[in-house]
CSV table of C-alpha atoms in Angstrom, one decimal:
chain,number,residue,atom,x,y,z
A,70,UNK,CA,-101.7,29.8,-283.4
A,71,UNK,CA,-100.4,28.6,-286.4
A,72,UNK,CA,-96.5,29.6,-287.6
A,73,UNK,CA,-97.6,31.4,-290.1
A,74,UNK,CA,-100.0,33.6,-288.7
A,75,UNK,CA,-97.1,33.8,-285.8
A,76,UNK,CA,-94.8,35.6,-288.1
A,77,UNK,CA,-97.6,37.7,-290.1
A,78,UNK,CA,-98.8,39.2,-286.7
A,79,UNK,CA,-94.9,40.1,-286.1
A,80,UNK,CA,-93.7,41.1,-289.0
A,81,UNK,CA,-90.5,39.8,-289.1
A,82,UNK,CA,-88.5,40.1,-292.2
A,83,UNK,CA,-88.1,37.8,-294.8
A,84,UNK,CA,-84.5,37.7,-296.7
A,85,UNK,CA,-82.5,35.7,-298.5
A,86,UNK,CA,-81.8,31.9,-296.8
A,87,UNK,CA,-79.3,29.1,-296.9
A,88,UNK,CA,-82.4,26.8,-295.3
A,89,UNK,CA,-79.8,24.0,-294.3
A,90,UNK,CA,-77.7,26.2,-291.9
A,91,UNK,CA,-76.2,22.8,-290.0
A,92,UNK,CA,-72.6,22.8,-289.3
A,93,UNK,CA,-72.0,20.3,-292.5
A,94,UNK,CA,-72.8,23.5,-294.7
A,95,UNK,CA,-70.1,25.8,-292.6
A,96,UNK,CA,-66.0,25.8,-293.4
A,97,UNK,CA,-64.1,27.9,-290.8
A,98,UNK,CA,-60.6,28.7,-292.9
A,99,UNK,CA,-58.1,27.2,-290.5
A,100,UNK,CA,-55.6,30.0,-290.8
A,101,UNK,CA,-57.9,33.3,-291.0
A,102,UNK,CA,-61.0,32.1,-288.7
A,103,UNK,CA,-63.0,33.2,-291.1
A,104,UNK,CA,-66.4,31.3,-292.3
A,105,UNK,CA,-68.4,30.5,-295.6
A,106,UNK,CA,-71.4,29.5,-295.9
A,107,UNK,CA,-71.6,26.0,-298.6
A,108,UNK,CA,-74.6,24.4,-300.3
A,109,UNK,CA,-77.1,26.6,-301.1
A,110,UNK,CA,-79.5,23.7,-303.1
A,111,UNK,CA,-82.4,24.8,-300.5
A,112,UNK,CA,-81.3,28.5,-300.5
A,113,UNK,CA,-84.6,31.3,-301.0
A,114,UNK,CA,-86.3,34.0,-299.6
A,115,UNK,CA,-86.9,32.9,-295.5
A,116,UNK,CA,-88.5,34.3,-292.5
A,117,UNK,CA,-84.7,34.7,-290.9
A,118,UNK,CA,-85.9,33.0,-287.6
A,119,UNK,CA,-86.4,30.0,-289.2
A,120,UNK,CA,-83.0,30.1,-290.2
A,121,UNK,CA,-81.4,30.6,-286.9
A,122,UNK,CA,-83.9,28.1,-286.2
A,123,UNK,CA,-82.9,25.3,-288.0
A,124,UNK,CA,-79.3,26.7,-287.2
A,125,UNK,CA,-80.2,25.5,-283.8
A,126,UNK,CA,-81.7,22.3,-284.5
A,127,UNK,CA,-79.3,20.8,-285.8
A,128,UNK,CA,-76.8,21.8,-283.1
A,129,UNK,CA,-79.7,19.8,-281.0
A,130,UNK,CA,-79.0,16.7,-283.0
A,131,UNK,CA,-81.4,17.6,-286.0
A,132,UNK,CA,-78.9,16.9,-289.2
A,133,UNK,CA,-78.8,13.2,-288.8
A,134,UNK,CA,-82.9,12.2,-288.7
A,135,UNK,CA,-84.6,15.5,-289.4
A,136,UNK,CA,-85.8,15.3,-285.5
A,137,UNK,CA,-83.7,16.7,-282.5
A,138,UNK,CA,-84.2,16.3,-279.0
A,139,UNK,CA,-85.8,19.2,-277.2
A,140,UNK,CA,-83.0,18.6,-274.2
A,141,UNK,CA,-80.5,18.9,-276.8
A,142,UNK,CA,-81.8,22.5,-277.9
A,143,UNK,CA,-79.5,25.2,-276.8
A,144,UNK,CA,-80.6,27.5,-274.4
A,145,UNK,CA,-80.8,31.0,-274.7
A,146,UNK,CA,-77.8,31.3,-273.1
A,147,UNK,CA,-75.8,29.3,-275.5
A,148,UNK,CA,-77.8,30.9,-278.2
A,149,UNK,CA,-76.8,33.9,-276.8
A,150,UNK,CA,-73.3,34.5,-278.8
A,151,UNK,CA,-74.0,33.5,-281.8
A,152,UNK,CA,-77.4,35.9,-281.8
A,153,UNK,CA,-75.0,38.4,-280.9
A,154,UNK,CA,-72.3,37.9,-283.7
A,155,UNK,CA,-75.2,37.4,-286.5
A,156,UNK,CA,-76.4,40.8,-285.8
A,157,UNK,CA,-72.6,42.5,-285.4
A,158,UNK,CA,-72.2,40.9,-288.7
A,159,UNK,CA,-75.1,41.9,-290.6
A,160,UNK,CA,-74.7,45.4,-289.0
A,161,UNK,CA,-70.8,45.1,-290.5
A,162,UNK,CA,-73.1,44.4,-294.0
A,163,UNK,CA,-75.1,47.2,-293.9
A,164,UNK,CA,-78.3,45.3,-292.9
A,165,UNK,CA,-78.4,45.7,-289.5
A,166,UNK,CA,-80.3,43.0,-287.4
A,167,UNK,CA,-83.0,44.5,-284.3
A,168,UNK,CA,-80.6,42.6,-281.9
A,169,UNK,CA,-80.0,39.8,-280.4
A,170,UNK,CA,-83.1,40.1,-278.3
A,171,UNK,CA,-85.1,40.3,-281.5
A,172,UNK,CA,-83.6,37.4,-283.1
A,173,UNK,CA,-84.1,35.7,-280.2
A,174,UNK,CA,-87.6,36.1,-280.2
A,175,UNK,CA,-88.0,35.3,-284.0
A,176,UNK,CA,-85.9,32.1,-283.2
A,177,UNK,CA,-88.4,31.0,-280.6
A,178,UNK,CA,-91.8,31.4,-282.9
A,179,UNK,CA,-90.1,29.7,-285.5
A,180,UNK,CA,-88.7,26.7,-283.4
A,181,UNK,CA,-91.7,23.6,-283.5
């Protein structure tokens, strides 16, 4: 199956996307711990997945060539907290996420 028809079948929701979510893009304010997101050149509407994604790509070595190394990819364990965070968050923003379960899922369809 290709992506695409991967995502139509599941309908996951497309929403606004940085596209580059790499940890170059990502200030964490020193004093407060909170984060901003920087760089939105590639920012556009996104099947979130693919985000998260590429969020986990490059935390597999993926912001220096483009390629990361599958051994490198977290594991659903380590992608664990930050699934669960992104979907306290967005709940926090009034556009709640299906869970970390579901964003899970999406990740793994839209990882190559």
């Amino acid at each position: 199956r290709t992506f695409q028809a991967s995502i139509a079948s599941c309908r996951f929701p497309l929403c606004f996307a940085h596209n580059d979510l790499s940890n170059t893009n990502v200030h964490v304010d020193p004093e407060t711990g909170s984060a901003r997101l920087l760089d939105f050149e590639y920012g556009g509407m996104n099947f979130r997945g693919f985000d998260l994604a590429t969020h986990f790509s490059h935390w597999a070595g993926g912001a220096a060539d483009g390629h990361y190394k599958n051994e490198l990819f977290p594991t659903r364990a380590e992608q664990r907290p930050f699934l669960e965070a992104y979907a306290e968050e967005a709940t926090k923003l009034g556009k709640p996420a299906s869970g970390a379960a579901e964003l899970q899922r999406e990740v793994e369809i839209a990882t190559p």
